[in-house]
Amino acid sequence: MTGLIVALDDPHIDRAEELAGHLAGSVSAFKVGLTLFTVAGPDAVRRIGRFGPVFCDLKLHDIPHQVGLAAEQLAKLGAWMFTVHASGGAAMMRAAVDAAGKSESSPTVSAVTVLTSLSRTDMADLGIDRSPAEQVGRLARLATQAGVGALVCSAQETELLRKQLGDEVVLVTPGIRPAGSAEGDQVRVVTPARAVEAGASYVVVGRPVTDADDPAAAAASIAEALAT
Ligand code: C5P
């Protein structure tokens, strides 16, 4: 069963907390990302954590020592899952995995492969002469070898990763857009129903819920699409 993670990307922590209160119990987890973290700091994780598990998406990308220390703090904060960039390399990912493993809460480390906002042209601009799917496959292999338990990718790549890595790995997929909703800055988008078919473990949905006139109804409709 594919779970729903709602991204609370709101510069107002009170508003994010209110929405978390409305959605508590009806979603798998809440995502605290750069917006909420820069506005409210670690307290954002504590406050949102009162309503459900927190996926702390800070996309750590630094030298292994620094990432290991930050991972230790995220574990202490009680994050359920947190992200590192796979392109930070194997030693950096291992530092995060080791720190998480030593902690009491033992959060899942999730490696971001290729951002869902990037296209093949963007990859070429970065000097990477591969399709997003090929690069996702390559980074996913590196991440799982480093002991990471979850991967962030587009649901356009989940079938490939299931073939490559099997059923055990947790696949977290942003870039989810119910039919007819605005893509915004996302490029490799997939509908909730298609993400389920393609083997996503979790979908991460932000604006289609947070910008809706009735966010609770929007989240319920996505949860229904995930269940059918
Ligand atoms: O509003 P939207 O549904 O596009 O939000 C998607 C969320 O997933 C954002 O909070 C973004 O930071 C996150 N994300 C992403 N692509 C990744 C990793 C995380 O869009 N590869």
PDB file of N, CA and C in Angstrom, residues 118-177:
ATOM      1  N   LEU A 118      14.259  18.309 -12.433  1.00  0.00           N
ATOM      2  CA  LEU A 118      15.303  18.318 -13.468  1.00  0.00           C
ATOM      3  C   LEU A 118      14.922  17.463 -14.678  1.00  0.00           C
ATOM      4  N   SER A 119      15.227  17.995 -15.868  1.00  0.00           N
ATOM      5  CA  SER A 119      14.979  17.283 -17.131  1.00  0.00           C
ATOM      6  C   SER A 119      16.321  16.814 -17.694  1.00  0.00           C
ATOM      7  N   ARG A 120      16.243  16.135 -18.840  1.00  0.00           N
ATOM      8  CA  ARG A 120      17.482  15.695 -19.504  1.00  0.00           C
ATOM      9  C   ARG A 120      18.360  16.895 -19.874  1.00  0.00           C
ATOM     10  N   THR A 121      17.721  17.989 -20.323  1.00  0.00           N
ATOM     11  CA  THR A 121      18.477  19.192 -20.698  1.00  0.00           C
ATOM     12  C   THR A 121      19.198  19.762 -19.474  1.00  0.00           C
ATOM     13  N   ASP A 122      18.509  19.780 -18.343  1.00  0.00           N
ATOM     14  CA  ASP A 122      19.161  20.275 -17.112  1.00  0.00           C
ATOM     15  C   ASP A 122      20.370  19.415 -16.767  1.00  0.00           C
ATOM     16  N   MET A 123      20.215  18.088 -16.972  1.00  0.00           N
ATOM     17  CA  MET A 123      21.338  17.173 -16.674  1.00  0.00           C
ATOM     18  C   MET A 123      22.534  17.526 -17.554  1.00  0.00           C
ATOM     19  N   ALA A 124      22.246  17.787 -18.862  1.00  0.00           N
ATOM     20  CA  ALA A 124      23.335  18.129 -19.787  1.00  0.00           C
ATOM     21  C   ALA A 124      24.007  19.418 -19.326  1.00  0.00           C
ATOM     22  N   ASP A 125      23.206  20.391 -18.870  1.00  0.00           N
ATOM     23  CA  ASP A 125      23.775  21.656 -18.380  1.00  0.00           C
ATOM     24  C   ASP A 125      24.694  21.421 -17.183  1.00  0.00           C
ATOM     25  N   LEU A 126      24.400  20.362 -16.422  1.00  0.00           N
ATOM     26  CA  LEU A 126      25.231  20.038 -15.254  1.00  0.00           C
ATOM     27  C   LEU A 126      26.462  19.218 -15.646  1.00  0.00           C
ATOM     28  N   GLY A 127      26.558  18.927 -16.945  1.00  0.00           N
ATOM     29  CA  GLY A 127      27.712  18.147 -17.414  1.00  0.00           C
ATOM     30  C   GLY A 127      27.487  16.652 -17.296  1.00  0.00           C
ATOM     31  N   ILE A 128      26.223  16.244 -17.116  1.00  0.00           N
ATOM     32  CA  ILE A 128      25.933  14.804 -16.988  1.00  0.00           C
ATOM     33  C   ILE A 128      25.274  14.340 -18.282  1.00  0.00           C
ATOM     34  N   ASP A 129      25.991  13.506 -19.031  1.00  0.00           N
ATOM     35  CA  ASP A 129      25.504  13.087 -20.343  1.00  0.00           C
ATOM     36  C   ASP A 129      24.729  11.777 -20.223  1.00  0.00           C
ATOM     37  N   ARG A 130      23.678  11.797 -19.413  1.00  0.00           N
ATOM     38  CA  ARG A 130      22.848  10.615 -19.198  1.00  0.00           C
ATOM     39  C   ARG A 130      21.417  11.089 -19.007  1.00  0.00           C
ATOM     40  N   SER A 131      20.461  10.203 -19.236  1.00  0.00           N
ATOM     41  CA  SER A 131      19.070  10.568 -18.977  1.00  0.00           C
ATOM     42  C   SER A 131      18.870  10.608 -17.460  1.00  0.00           C
ATOM     43  N   PRO A 132      17.829  11.302 -16.973  1.00  0.00           N
ATOM     44  CA  PRO A 132      17.557  11.270 -15.535  1.00  0.00           C
ATOM     45  C   PRO A 132      17.426   9.832 -15.032  1.00  0.00           C
ATOM     46  N   ALA A 133      16.744   8.964 -15.802  1.00  0.00           N
ATOM     47  CA  ALA A 133      16.539   7.573 -15.345  1.00  0.00           C
ATOM     48  C   ALA A 133      17.873   6.839 -15.168  1.00  0.00           C
ATOM     49  N   GLU A 134      18.792   7.023 -16.129  1.00  0.00           N
ATOM     50  CA  GLU A 134      20.105   6.358 -16.009  1.00  0.00           C
ATOM     51  C   GLU A 134      20.863   6.867 -14.785  1.00  0.00           C
ATOM     52  N   GLN A 135      20.777   8.181 -14.563  1.00  0.00           N
ATOM     53  CA  GLN A 135      21.492   8.760 -13.416  1.00  0.00           C
ATOM     54  C   GLN A 135      20.857   8.306 -12.099  1.00  0.00           C
ATOM     55  N   VAL A 136      19.523   8.208 -12.082  1.00  0.00           N
ATOM     56  CA  VAL A 136      18.823   7.723 -10.888  1.00  0.00           C
ATOM     57  C   VAL A 136      19.299   6.304 -10.570  1.00  0.00           C
ATOM     58  N   GLY A 137      19.368   5.446 -11.595  1.00  0.00           N
ATOM     59  CA  GLY A 137      19.794   4.054 -11.402  1.00  0.00           C
ATOM     60  C   GLY A 137      21.190   3.976 -10.826  1.00  0.00           C
ATOM     61  N   ARG A 138      22.048   4.797 -11.340  1.00  0.00           N
ATOM     62  CA  ARG A 138      23.449   4.791 -10.901  1.00  0.00           C
ATOM     63  C   ARG A 138      23.572   5.265  -9.440  1.00  0.00           C
ATOM     64  N   LEU A 139      22.897   6.375  -9.124  1.00  0.00           N
ATOM     65  CA  LEU A 139      22.973   6.905  -7.757  1.00  0.00           C
ATOM     66  C   LEU A 139      22.274   5.979  -6.767  1.00  0.00           C
ATOM     67  N   ALA A 140      21.202   5.326  -7.225  1.00  0.00           N
ATOM     68  CA  ALA A 140      20.467   4.403  -6.346  1.00  0.00           C
ATOM     69  C   ALA A 140      21.363   3.227  -5.953  1.00  0.00           C
ATOM     70  N   ARG A 141      22.145   2.734  -6.907  1.00  0.00           N
ATOM     71  CA  ARG A 141      23.059   1.615  -6.618  1.00  0.00           C
ATOM     72  C   ARG A 141      24.088   2.051  -5.576  1.00  0.00           C
ATOM     73  N   LEU A 142      24.657   3.213  -5.790  1.00  0.00           N
ATOM     74  CA  LEU A 142      25.660   3.745  -4.861  1.00  0.00           C
ATOM     75  C   LEU A 142      25.049   3.916  -3.469  1.00  0.00           C
ATOM     76  N   ALA A 143      23.825   4.443  -3.423  1.00  0.00           N
ATOM     77  CA  ALA A 143      23.168   4.715  -2.131  1.00  0.00           C
ATOM     78  C   ALA A 143      22.864   3.423  -1.381  1.00  0.00           C
ATOM     79  N   THR A 144      22.368   2.423  -2.084  1.00  0.00           N
ATOM     80  CA  THR A 144      22.027   1.180  -1.377  1.00  0.00           C
ATOM     81  C   THR A 144      23.301   0.463  -0.926  1.00  0.00           C
ATOM     82  N   GLN A 145      24.365   0.566  -1.724  1.00  0.00           N
ATOM     83  CA  GLN A 145      25.646  -0.013  -1.295  1.00  0.00           C
ATOM     84  C   GLN A 145      26.169   0.678  -0.035  1.00  0.00           C
ATOM     85  N   ALA A 146      25.816   1.958   0.117  1.00  0.00           N
ATOM     86  CA  ALA A 146      26.249   2.714   1.311  1.00  0.00           C
ATOM     87  C   ALA A 146      25.339   2.434   2.507  1.00  0.00           C
ATOM     88  N   GLY A 147      24.318   1.614   2.318  1.00  0.00           N
ATOM     89  CA  GLY A 147      23.469   1.206   3.435  1.00  0.00           C
ATOM     90  C   GLY A 147      22.199   2.018   3.623  1.00  0.00           C
ATOM     91  N   VAL A 148      21.926   2.895   2.666  1.00  0.00           N
ATOM     92  CA  VAL A 148      20.722   3.725   2.746  1.00  0.00           C
ATOM     93  C   VAL A 148      19.479   2.851   2.543  1.00  0.00           C
ATOM     94  N   GLY A 149      18.423   3.115   3.321  1.00  0.00           N
ATOM     95  CA  GLY A 149      17.237   2.261   3.249  1.00  0.00           C
ATOM     96  C   GLY A 149      16.137   2.776   2.351  1.00  0.00           C
ATOM     97  N   ALA A 150      16.232   4.036   1.916  1.00  0.00           N
ATOM     98  CA  ALA A 150      15.162   4.606   1.093  1.00  0.00           C
ATOM     99  C   ALA A 150      15.769   5.520   0.034  1.00  0.00           C
ATOM    100  N   LEU A 151      15.049   5.652  -1.072  1.00  0.00           N
ATOM    101  CA  LEU A 151      15.519   6.493  -2.179  1.00  0.00           C
ATOM    102  C   LEU A 151      14.419   7.459  -2.566  1.00  0.00           C
ATOM    103  N   VAL A 152      14.819   8.682  -2.914  1.00  0.00           N
ATOM    104  CA  VAL A 152      13.851   9.649  -3.441  1.00  0.00           C
ATOM    105  C   VAL A 152      14.091   9.754  -4.938  1.00  0.00           C
ATOM    106  N   CYS A 153      13.020   9.544  -5.711  1.00  0.00           N
ATOM    107  CA  CYS A 153      13.117   9.609  -7.169  1.00  0.00           C
ATOM    108  C   CYS A 153      11.744   9.979  -7.704  1.00  0.00           C
ATOM    109  N   SER A 154      11.640  10.163  -9.019  1.00  0.00           N
ATOM    110  CA  SER A 154      10.313  10.352  -9.611  1.00  0.00           C
ATOM    111  C   SER A 154       9.668   8.977  -9.758  1.00  0.00           C
ATOM    112  N   ALA A 155       8.336   8.934  -9.723  1.00  0.00           N
ATOM    113  CA  ALA A 155       7.657   7.655  -9.956  1.00  0.00           C
ATOM    114  C   ALA A 155       7.842   7.205 -11.404  1.00  0.00           C
ATOM    115  N   GLN A 156       8.418   8.068 -12.240  1.00  0.00           N
ATOM    116  CA  GLN A 156       8.783   7.640 -13.601  1.00  0.00           C
ATOM    117  C   GLN A 156       9.940   6.643 -13.558  1.00  0.00           C
ATOM    118  N   GLU A 157      10.653   6.593 -12.429  1.00  0.00           N
ATOM    119  CA  GLU A 157      11.830   5.699 -12.350  1.00  0.00           C
ATOM    120  C   GLU A 157      11.634   4.531 -11.394  1.00  0.00           C
ATOM    121  N   THR A 158      10.470   4.427 -10.770  1.00  0.00           N
ATOM    122  CA  THR A 158      10.333   3.402  -9.725  1.00  0.00           C
ATOM    123  C   THR A 158      10.325   1.982 -10.300  1.00  0.00           C
ATOM    124  N   GLU A 159       9.728   1.807 -11.501  1.00  0.00           N
ATOM    125  CA  GLU A 159       9.714   0.443 -12.069  1.00  0.00           C
ATOM    126  C   GLU A 159      11.142  -0.038 -12.316  1.00  0.00           C
ATOM    127  N   LEU A 160      11.929   0.875 -12.848  1.00  0.00           N
ATOM    128  CA  LEU A 160      13.342   0.559 -13.117  1.00  0.00           C
ATOM    129  C   LEU A 160      14.064   0.191 -11.805  1.00  0.00           C
ATOM    130  N   LEU A 161      13.816   0.966 -10.756  1.00  0.00           N
ATOM    131  CA  LEU A 161      14.509   0.705  -9.491  1.00  0.00           C
ATOM    132  C   LEU A 161      14.021  -0.580  -8.838  1.00  0.00           C
ATOM    133  N   ARG A 162      12.730  -0.887  -8.992  1.00  0.00           N
ATOM    134  CA  ARG A 162      12.230  -2.155  -8.435  1.00  0.00           C
ATOM    135  C   ARG A 162      12.926  -3.332  -9.132  1.00  0.00           C
ATOM    136  N   LYS A 163      13.099  -3.227 -10.462  1.00  0.00           N
ATOM    137  CA  LYS A 163      13.794  -4.299 -11.211  1.00  0.00           C
ATOM    138  C   LYS A 163      15.233  -4.409 -10.741  1.00  0.00           C
ATOM    139  N   GLN A 164      15.860  -3.259 -10.543  1.00  0.00           N
ATOM    140  CA  GLN A 164      17.286  -3.216 -10.199  1.00  0.00           C
ATOM    141  C   GLN A 164      17.541  -3.634  -8.753  1.00  0.00           C
ATOM    142  N   LEU A 165      16.641  -3.227  -7.837  1.00  0.00           N
ATOM    143  CA  LEU A 165      16.937  -3.370  -6.401  1.00  0.00           C
ATOM    144  C   LEU A 165      15.955  -4.241  -5.635  1.00  0.00           C
ATOM    145  N   GLY A 166      14.857  -4.634  -6.267  1.00  0.00           N
ATOM    146  CA  GLY A 166      13.902  -5.526  -5.602  1.00  0.00           C
ATOM    147  C   GLY A 166      12.827  -4.787  -4.819  1.00  0.00           C
ATOM    148  N   ASP A 167      12.083  -5.577  -4.027  1.00  0.00           N
ATOM    149  CA  ASP A 167      10.893  -5.045  -3.348  1.00  0.00           C
ATOM    150  C   ASP A 167      11.186  -4.401  -2.003  1.00  0.00           C
ATOM    151  N   GLU A 168      12.364  -4.690  -1.446  1.00  0.00           N
ATOM    152  CA  GLU A 168      12.650  -4.243  -0.077  1.00  0.00           C
ATOM    153  C   GLU A 168      12.848  -2.730   0.049  1.00  0.00           C
ATOM    154  N   VAL A 169      13.543  -2.156  -0.941  1.00  0.00           N
ATOM    155  CA  VAL A 169      13.922  -0.743  -0.829  1.00  0.00           C
ATOM    156  C   VAL A 169      12.669   0.153  -0.811  1.00  0.00           C
ATOM    157  N   VAL A 170      12.738   1.168   0.042  1.00  0.00           N
ATOM    158  CA  VAL A 170      11.618   2.116   0.165  1.00  0.00           C
ATOM    159  C   VAL A 170      11.801   3.201  -0.902  1.00  0.00           C
ATOM    160  N   LEU A 171      10.778   3.394  -1.734  1.00  0.00           N
ATOM    161  CA  LEU A 171      10.873   4.398  -2.800  1.00  0.00           C
ATOM    162  C   LEU A 171       9.907   5.546  -2.516  1.00  0.00           C
ATOM    163  N   VAL A 172      10.485   6.721  -2.331  1.00  0.00           N
ATOM    164  CA  VAL A 172       9.722   7.922  -1.960  1.00  0.00           C
ATOM    165  C   VAL A 172       9.655   8.821  -3.194  1.00  0.00           C
ATOM    166  N   THR A 173       8.426   9.155  -3.632  1.00  0.00           N
ATOM    167  CA  THR A 173       8.303   9.848  -4.915  1.00  0.00           C
ATOM    168  C   THR A 173       7.580  11.195  -4.819  1.00  0.00           C
ATOM    169  N   PRO A 174       8.328  12.300  -4.971  1.00  0.00           N
ATOM    170  CA  PRO A 174       7.694  13.612  -5.128  1.00  0.00           C
ATOM    171  C   PRO A 174       7.353  13.832  -6.609  1.00  0.00           C
ATOM    172  N   GLY A 175       6.947  15.061  -6.952  1.00  0.00           N
ATOM    173  CA  GLY A 175       6.578  15.335  -8.347  1.00  0.00           C
ATOM    174  C   GLY A 175       5.235  14.684  -8.673  1.00  0.00           C
ATOM    175  N   ILE A 176       4.388  14.563  -7.661  1.00  0.00           N
ATOM    176  CA  ILE A 176       3.074  13.931  -7.851  1.00  0.00           C
ATOM    177  C   ILE A 176       2.051  15.003  -8.200  1.00  0.00           C
ATOM    178  N   ARG A 177       1.330  14.770  -9.268  1.00  0.00           N
ATOM    179  CA  ARG A 177       0.315  15.724  -9.694  1.00  0.00           C
ATOM    180  C   ARG A 177      -0.954  14.994 -10.105  1.00  0.00           C
TER     181      ARG A 177
END
